[in-house]
Short mmCIF file of C-alpha atoms and ligand atoms in Angstrom, two decimals:
data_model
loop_
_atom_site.label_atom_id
_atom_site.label_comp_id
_atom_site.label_asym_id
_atom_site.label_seq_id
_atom_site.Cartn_x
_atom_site.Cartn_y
_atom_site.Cartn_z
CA UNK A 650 -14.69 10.52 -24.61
CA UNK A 651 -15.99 7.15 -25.58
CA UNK A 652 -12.35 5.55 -26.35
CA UNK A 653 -11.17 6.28 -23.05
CA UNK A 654 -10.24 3.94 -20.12
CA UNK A 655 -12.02 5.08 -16.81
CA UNK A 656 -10.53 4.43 -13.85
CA UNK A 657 -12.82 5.04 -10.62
CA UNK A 658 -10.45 5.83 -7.76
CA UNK A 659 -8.13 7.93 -7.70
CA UNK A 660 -5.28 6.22 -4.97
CA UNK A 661 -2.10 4.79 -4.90
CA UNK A 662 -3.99 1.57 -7.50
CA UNK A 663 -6.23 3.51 -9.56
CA UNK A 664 -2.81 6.24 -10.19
CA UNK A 665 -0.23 3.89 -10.97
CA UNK A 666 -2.69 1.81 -13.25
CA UNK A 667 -3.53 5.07 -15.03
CA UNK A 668 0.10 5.96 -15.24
CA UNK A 669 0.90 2.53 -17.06
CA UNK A 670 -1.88 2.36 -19.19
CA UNK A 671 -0.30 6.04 -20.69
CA UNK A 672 2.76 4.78 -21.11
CA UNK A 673 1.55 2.12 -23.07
CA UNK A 674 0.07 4.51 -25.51
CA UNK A 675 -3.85 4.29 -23.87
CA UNK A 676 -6.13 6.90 -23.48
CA UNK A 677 -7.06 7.20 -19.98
CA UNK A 678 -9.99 8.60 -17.36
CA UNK A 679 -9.58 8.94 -13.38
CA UNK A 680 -12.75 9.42 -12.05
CA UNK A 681 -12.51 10.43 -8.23
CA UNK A 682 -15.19 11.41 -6.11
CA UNK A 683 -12.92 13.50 -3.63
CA UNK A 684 -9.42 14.41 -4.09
CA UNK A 685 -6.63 12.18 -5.82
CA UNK A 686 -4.53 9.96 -3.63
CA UNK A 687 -6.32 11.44 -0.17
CA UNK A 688 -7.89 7.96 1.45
CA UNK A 689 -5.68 5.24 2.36
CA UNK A 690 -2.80 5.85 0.10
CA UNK A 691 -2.00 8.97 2.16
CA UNK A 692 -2.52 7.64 5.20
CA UNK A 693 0.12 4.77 4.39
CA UNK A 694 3.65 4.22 5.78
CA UNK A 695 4.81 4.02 2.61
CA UNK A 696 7.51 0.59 3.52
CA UNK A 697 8.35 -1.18 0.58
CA UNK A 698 7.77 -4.98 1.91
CA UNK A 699 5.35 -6.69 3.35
CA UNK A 700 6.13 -6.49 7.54
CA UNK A 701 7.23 -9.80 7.94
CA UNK A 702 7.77 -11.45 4.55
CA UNK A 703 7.68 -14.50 5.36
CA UNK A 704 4.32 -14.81 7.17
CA UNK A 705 2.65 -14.27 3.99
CA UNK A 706 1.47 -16.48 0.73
CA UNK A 707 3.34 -17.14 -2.57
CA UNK A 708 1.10 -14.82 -4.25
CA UNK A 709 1.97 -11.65 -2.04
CA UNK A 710 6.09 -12.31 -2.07
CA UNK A 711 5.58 -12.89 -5.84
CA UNK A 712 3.87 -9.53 -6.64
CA UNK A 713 5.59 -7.36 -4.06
CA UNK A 714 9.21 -8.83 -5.24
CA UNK A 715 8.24 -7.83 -8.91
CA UNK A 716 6.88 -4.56 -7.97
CA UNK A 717 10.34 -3.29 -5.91
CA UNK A 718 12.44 -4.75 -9.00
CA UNK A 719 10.12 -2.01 -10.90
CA UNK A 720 9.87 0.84 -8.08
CA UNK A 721 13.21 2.15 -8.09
CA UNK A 722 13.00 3.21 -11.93
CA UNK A 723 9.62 4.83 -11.35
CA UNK A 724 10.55 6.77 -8.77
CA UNK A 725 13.18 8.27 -10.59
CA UNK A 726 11.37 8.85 -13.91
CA UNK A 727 9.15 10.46 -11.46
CA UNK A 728 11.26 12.60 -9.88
CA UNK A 729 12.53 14.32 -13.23
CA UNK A 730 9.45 14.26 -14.95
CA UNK A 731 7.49 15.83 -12.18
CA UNK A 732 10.37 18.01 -10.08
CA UNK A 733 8.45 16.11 -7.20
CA UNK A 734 10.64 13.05 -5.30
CA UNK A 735 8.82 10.34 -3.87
CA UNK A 736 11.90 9.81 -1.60
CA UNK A 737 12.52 6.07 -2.62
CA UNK A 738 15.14 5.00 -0.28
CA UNK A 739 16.73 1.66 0.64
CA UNK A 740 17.07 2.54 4.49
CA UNK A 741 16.72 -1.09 5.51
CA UNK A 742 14.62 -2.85 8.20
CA UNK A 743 15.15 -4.33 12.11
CA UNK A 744 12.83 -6.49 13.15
CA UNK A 745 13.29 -7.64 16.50
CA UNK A 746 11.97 -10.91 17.87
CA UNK A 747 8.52 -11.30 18.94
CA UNK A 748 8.63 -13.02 22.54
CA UNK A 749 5.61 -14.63 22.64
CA UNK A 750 6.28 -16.63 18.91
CA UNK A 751 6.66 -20.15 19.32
CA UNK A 752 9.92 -19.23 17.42
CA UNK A 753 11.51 -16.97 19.61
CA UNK A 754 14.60 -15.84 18.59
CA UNK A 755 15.51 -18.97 16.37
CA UNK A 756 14.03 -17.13 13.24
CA UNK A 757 14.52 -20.49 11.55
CA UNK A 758 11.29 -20.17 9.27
CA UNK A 759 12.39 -16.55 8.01
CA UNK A 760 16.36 -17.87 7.53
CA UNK A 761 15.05 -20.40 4.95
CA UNK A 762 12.29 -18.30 3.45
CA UNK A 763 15.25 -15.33 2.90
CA UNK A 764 17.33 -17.94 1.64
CA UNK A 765 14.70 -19.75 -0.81
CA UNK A 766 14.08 -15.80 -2.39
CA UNK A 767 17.62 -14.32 -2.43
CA UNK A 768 16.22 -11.80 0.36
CA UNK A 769 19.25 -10.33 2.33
CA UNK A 770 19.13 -10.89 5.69
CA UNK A 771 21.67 -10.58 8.82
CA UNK A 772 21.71 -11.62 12.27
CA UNK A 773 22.60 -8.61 14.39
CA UNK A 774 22.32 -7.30 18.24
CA UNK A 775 20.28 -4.46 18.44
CA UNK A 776 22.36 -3.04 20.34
CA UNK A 777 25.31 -3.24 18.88
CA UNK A 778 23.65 -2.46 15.50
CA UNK A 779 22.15 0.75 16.47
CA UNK A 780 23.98 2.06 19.65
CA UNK A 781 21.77 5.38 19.62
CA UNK A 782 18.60 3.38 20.33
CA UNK A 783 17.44 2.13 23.82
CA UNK A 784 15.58 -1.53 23.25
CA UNK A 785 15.06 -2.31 26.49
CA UNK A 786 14.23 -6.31 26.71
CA UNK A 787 15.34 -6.55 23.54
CA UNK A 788 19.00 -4.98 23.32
CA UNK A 789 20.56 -8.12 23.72
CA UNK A 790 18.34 -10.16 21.86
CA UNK A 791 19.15 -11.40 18.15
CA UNK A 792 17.26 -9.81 16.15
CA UNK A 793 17.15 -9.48 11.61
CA UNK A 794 18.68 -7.14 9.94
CA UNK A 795 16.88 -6.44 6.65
CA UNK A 796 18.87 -4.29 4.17
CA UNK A 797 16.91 -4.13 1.31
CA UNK A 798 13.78 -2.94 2.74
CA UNK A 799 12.97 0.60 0.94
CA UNK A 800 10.51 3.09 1.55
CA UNK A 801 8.71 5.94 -0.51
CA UNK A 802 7.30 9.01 1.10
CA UNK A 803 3.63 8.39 0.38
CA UNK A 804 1.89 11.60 0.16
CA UNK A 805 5.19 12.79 -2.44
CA UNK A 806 4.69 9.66 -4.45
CA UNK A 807 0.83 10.63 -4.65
CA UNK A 808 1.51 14.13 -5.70
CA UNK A 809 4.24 13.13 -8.34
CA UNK A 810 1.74 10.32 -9.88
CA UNK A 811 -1.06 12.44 -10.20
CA UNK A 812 1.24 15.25 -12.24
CA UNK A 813 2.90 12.25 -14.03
CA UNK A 814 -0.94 11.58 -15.16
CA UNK A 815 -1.74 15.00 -16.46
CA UNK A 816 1.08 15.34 -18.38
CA UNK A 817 1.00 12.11 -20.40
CA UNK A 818 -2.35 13.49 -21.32
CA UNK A 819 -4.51 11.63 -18.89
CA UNK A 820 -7.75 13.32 -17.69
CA UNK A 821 -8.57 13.05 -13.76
CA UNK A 822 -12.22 14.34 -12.76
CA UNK A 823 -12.57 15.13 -9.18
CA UNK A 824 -15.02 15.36 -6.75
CA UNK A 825 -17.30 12.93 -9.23
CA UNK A 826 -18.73 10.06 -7.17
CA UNK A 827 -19.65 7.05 -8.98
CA UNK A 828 -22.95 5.57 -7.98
CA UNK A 829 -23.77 2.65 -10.68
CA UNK A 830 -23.32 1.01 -14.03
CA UNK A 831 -25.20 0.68 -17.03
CA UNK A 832 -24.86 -2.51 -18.57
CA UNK A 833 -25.61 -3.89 -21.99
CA UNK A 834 -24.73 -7.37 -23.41
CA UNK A 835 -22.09 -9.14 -21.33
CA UNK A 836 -20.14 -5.35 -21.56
CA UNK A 837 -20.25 -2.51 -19.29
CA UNK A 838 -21.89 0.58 -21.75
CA UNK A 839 -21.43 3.42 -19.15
CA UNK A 840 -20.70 4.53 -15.41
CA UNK A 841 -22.86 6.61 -13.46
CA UNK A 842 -21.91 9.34 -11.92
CA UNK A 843 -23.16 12.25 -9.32
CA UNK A 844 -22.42 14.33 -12.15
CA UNK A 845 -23.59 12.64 -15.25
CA UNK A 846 -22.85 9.73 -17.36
CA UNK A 847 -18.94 8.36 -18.58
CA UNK A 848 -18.69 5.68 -21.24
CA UNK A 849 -15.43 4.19 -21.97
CA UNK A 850 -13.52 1.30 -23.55
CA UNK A 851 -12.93 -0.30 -20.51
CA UNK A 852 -13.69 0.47 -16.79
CA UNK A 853 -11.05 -0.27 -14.28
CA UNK A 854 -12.79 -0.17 -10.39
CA UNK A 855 -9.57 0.91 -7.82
CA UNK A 856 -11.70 2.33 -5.42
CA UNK A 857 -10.09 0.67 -2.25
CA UNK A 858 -12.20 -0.13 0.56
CA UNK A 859 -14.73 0.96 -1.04
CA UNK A 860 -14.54 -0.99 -4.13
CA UNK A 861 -16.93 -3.56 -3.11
CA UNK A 862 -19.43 -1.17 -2.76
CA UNK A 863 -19.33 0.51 -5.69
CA UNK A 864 -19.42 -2.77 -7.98
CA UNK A 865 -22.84 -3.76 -5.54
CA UNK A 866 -24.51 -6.96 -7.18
CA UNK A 867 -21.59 -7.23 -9.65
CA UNK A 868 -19.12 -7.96 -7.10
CA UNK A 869 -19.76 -11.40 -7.08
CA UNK A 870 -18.10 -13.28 -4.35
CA UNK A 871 -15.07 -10.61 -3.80
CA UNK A 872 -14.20 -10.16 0.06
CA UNK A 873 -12.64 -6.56 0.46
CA UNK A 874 -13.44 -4.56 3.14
CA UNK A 875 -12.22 -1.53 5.50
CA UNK A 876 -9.65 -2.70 8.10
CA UNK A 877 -8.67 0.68 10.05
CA UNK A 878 -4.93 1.84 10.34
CA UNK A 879 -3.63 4.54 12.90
CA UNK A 880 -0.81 6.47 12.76
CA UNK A 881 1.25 8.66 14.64
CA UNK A 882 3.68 11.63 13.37
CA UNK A 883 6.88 12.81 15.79
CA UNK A 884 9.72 15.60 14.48
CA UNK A 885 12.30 15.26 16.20
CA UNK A 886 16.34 16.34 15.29
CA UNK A 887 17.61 14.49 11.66
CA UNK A 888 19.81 11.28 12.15
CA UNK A 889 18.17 10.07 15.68
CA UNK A 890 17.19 6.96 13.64
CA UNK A 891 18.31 5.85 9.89
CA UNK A 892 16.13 2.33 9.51
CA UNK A 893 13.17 1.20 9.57
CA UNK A 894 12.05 -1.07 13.05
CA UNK A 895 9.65 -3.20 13.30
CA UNK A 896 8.67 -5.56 16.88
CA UNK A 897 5.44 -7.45 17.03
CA UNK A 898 3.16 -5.44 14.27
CA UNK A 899 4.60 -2.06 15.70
CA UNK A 900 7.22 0.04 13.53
CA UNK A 901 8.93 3.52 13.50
CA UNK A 902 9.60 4.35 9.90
CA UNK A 903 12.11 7.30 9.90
CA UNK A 904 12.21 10.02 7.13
CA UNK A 905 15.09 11.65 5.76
CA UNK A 906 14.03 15.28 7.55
CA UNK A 907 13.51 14.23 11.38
CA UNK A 908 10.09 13.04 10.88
CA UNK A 909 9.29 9.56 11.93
CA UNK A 910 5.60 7.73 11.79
CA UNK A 911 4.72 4.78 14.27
CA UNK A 912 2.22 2.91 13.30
CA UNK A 913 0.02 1.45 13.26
CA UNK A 914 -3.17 -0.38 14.53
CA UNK A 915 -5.21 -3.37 12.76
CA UNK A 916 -8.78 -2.36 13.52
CA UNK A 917 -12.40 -3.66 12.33
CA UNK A 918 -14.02 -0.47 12.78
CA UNK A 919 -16.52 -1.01 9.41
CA UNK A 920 -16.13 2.77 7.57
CA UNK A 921 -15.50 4.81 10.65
CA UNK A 922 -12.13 6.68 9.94
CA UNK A 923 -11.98 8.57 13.24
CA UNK A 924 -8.95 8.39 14.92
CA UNK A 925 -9.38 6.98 19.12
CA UNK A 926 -7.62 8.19 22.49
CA UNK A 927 -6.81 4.46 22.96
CA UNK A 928 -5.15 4.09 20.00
CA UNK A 929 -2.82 6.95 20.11
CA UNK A 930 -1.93 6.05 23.76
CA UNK A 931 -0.87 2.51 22.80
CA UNK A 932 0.98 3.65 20.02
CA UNK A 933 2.78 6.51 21.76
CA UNK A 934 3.84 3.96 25.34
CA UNK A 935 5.64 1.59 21.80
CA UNK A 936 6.87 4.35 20.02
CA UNK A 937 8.71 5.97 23.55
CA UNK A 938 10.11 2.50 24.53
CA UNK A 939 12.46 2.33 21.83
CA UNK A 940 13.25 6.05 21.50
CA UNK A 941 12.45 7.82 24.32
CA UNK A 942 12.70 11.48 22.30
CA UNK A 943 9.15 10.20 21.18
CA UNK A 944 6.52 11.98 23.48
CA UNK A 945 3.71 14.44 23.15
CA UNK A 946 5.71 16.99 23.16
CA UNK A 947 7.21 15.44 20.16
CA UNK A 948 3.88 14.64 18.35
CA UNK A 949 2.77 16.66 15.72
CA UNK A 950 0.02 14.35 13.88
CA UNK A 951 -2.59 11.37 14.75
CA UNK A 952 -4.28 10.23 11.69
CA UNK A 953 -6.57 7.12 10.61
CA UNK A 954 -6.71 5.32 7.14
CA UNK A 955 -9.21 2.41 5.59
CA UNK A 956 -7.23 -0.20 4.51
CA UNK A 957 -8.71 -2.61 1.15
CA UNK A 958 -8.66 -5.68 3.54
CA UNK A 959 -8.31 -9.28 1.94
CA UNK A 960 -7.56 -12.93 3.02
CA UNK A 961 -4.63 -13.53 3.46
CA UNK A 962 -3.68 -9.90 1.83
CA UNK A 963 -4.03 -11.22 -1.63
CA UNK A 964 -5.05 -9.01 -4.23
CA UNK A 965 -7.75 -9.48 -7.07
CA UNK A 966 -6.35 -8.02 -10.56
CA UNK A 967 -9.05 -9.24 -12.74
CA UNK A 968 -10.96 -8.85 -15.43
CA UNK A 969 -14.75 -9.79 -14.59
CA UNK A 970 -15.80 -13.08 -14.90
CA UNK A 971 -19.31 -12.01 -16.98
CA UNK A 972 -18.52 -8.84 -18.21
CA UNK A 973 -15.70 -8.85 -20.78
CA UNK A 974 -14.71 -4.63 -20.29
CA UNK A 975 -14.77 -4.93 -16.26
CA UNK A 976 -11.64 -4.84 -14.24
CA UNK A 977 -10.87 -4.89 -10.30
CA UNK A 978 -7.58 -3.87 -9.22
CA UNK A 979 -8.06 -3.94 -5.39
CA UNK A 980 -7.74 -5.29 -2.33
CA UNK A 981 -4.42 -4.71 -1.48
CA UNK A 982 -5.02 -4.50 2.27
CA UNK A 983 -1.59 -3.67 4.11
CA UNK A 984 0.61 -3.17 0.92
CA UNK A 985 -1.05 -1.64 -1.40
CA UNK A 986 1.99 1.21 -1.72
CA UNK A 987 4.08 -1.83 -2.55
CA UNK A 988 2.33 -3.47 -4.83
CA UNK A 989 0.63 -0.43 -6.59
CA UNK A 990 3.38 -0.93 -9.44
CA UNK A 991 3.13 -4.66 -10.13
CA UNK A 992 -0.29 -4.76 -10.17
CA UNK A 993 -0.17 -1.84 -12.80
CA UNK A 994 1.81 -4.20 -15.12
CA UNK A 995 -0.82 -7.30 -14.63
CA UNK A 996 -3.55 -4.94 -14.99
CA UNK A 997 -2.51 -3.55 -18.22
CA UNK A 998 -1.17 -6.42 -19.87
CA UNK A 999 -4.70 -7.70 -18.97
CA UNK A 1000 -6.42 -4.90 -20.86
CA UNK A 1001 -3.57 -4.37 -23.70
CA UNK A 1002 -3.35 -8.03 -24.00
CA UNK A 1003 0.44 -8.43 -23.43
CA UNK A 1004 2.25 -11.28 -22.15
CA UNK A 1005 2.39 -11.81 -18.35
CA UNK A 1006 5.56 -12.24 -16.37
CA UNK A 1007 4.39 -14.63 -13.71
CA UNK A 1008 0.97 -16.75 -13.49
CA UNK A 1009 -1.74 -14.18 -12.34
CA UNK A 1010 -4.59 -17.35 -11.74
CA UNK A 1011 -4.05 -16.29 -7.81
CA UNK A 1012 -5.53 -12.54 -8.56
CA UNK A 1013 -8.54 -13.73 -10.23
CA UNK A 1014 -12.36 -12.63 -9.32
CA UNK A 1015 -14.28 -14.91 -8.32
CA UNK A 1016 -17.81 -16.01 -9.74
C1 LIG B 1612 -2.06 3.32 8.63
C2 LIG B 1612 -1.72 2.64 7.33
C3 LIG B 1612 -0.41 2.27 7.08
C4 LIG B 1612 -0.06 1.64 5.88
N1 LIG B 1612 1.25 1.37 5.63
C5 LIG B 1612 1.60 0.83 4.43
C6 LIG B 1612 2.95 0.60 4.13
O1 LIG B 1612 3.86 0.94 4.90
N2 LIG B 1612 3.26 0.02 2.93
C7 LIG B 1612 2.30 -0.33 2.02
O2 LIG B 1612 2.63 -0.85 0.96
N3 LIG B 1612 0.99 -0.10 2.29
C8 LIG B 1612 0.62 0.45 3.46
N4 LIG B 1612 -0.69 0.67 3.76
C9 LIG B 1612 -1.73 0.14 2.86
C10 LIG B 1612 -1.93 1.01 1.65
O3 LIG B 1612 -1.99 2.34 2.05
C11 LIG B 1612 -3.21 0.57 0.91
O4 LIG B 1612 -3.16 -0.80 0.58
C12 LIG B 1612 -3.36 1.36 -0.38
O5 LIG B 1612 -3.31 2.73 -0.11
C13 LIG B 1612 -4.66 1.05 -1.12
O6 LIG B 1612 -4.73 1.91 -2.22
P1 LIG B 1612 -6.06 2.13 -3.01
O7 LIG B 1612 -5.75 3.06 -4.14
O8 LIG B 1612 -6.65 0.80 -3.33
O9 LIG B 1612 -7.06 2.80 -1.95
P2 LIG B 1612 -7.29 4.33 -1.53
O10 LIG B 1612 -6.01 5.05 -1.36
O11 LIG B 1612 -8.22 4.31 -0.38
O12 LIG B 1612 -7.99 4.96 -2.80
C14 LIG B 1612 -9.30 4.64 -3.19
C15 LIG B 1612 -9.89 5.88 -3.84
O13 LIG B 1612 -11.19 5.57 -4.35
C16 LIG B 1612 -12.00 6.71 -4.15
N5 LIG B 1612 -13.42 6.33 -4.17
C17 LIG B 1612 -14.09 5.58 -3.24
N6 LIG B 1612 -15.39 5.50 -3.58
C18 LIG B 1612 -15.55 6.18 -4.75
C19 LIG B 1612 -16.67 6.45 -5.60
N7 LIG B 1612 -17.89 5.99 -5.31
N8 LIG B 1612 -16.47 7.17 -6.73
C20 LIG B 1612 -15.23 7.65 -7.06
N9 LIG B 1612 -14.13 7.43 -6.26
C21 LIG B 1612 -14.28 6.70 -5.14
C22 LIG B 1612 -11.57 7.21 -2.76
O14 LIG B 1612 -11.96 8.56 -2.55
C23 LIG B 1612 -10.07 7.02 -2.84
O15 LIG B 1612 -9.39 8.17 -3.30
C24 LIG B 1612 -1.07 1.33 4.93
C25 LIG B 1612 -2.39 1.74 5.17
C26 LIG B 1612 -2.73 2.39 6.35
C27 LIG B 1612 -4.13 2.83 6.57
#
């Protein structure tokens, strides 16, 4: 249908930006060219913060702090809308001190940041903390206590989104690859498709790594590419570990049921999504040191993702600078699951012309 919105991607972004858009009384379009929410999105950790908060730019704590003040209330309009729950859960987050940071264990830079943002933060000894755990070097180390850090079960908030979708009325076509545009005057007239032609109001591109791809010469001077992300899956009994912890990039995220992920690698690996013997043996000698219940016998999935990588992890959420019915909403390299919501909003005021709640200049394309 010609008054339609087509998204093209159908992950975490292109999902939640759908979902909005219906709620604001749009007509939308997913067009996906596999299956909904199966690339990166599922492949994700699913913590609600970026890693260290404080490393990053105004621009990221600005869109991931409006994004968990939204979360919560989507997850639970989810939940009863859908009979799916994405498992939103404030389990908190320890991250011990990296050793070989200038900082050490002063942690002056993230005391001020925390205090600057009304962030909660504690000093704590791990091993007082969380007597169950081993820590090794660390135990009695300071180390931050981070109560506010949530999580979502990714894959469950996927599934729940896509229903949400179909039963505001929004239309998701799978297995459709897109493959180009046709243009007319300063307006895109039509996307095409391995399966025909889709014209639309407006055309929203949330296509991930891949995003810069599909736009080719239109792309202008966007930087997103694929940044590989490995991840490891344990069971082991319920309770062994309640929080999320985090030392030096590395973190065990621990779900309600006994699962817990460790995870995960950084890797320029172009589009190659294979997983690597390397990989899971560095990740497994981590995940062991700090809870020795983690071995192979433990491990019951290795998996790889491709990550929307940007500098500096900053988004764009744009409309095109030439064509007046484009839109990118990608780029969201390591926290794309937390910022899927809040770039939603931005998006969709964009397109519904409503007012925005912060200045969005940072998240604009580039000519
Ligand atoms: C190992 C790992 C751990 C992570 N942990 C976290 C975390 O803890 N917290 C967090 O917030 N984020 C995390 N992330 C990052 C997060 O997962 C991503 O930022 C996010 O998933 C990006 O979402 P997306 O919808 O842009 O991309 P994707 O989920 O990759 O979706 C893009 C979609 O576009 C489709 N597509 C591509 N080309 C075409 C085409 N030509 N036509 C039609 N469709 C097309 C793809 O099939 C895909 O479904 C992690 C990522 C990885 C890999």
């Amino acid at each position: 249908m010609a008054d339609d919105i087509v998204v093209i991607g159908g992950g975490v972004i292109g999902l939640t930006v759908a979902n909005e858009l219906l709620r604001l009384g749009a007509k939308v379009r997913i067009l996906e060219r596999n299956y909904c929410g199966k690339e990166s999105s599922w492949a994700g950790g699913g913590i609600l913060s970026p890693l260290l908060p404080w490393d990053y730019p105004d621009p990221v704590t600005e869109l991931t702090q409006f994004s968990n003040r939204l979360l919560p209330g989507l997850a639970e309009t989810l939940r009863q809308e859908t009979g799916v729950d994405p498992e939103y859960r404030a389990c908190g987050m320890l991250a011990l001190p990296d050793m070989n940071n200038k900082e050490g264990t002063k942690f002056i830079g993230a005391k001020n940041w925390c205090a600057r943002n009304t962030f909660p933060l504690k000093e704590v000894y791990p091993n007082e903390a969380f007597p169950k755990l081993t820590f090794g070097e660390f135990a009695d180390k300071s180390a931050l206590w981070l109560p506010s850090v949530a999580q979502v079960r990714s894959p469950r908030l996927l599934q729940a989104l896509k229903i949400s979708v179909e039963l505001s009325g929004g239309s998701i076509i799978e297995h459709t690859k897109v493959t180009g545009w046709r243009m007319g005057q300063g307006r895109v007239e039509s996307v095409i498709t391995d399966g025909g032609e889709y014209s639309g109001t407006d055309y929203i591109v949330a296509a991930g790594a891949w995003s810069r791809e599909i736009l080719d010469k239109y792309a202008l001077k966007i930087n997103i590419y694929p940044v590989r992300g490995q991840m490891l899956l344990f069971k082991v009994e319920t309770g062994l570990l309640d929080a999320v912890v985090l030392q030096n990039g590395f973190y065990l995220i621990p779900r309600q049921d006994g699962y817990i992920l460790a995870g995960s690698t950084v890797e320029d690996a172009g589009f190659d999504k294979n997983i690597t013997t390397d990989a899971r043996k560095q990740l497994l000698e981590r995940a062991h040191k700090f809870l020795p219940e983690l071995t192979e016998r433990t491990l019951v999935g290795h998996w790889a993702g491709l990550r929307p990588g940007s500098p500096e992890n900053i988004p764009v959420i744009s409309r095109h600078p030439t064509f007046d019915n484009f839109y990118l909403n990608s780029g969201h390299h390591r926290y794309g699951v937390t910022m899927a919501l809040g770039s939603a909003h931005l998006l969709s005021n964009m397109i519904m012309k409503n007012p925005q709640p912060f200045d969005v200049a940072p998240y604009k394309w580039h000519v």
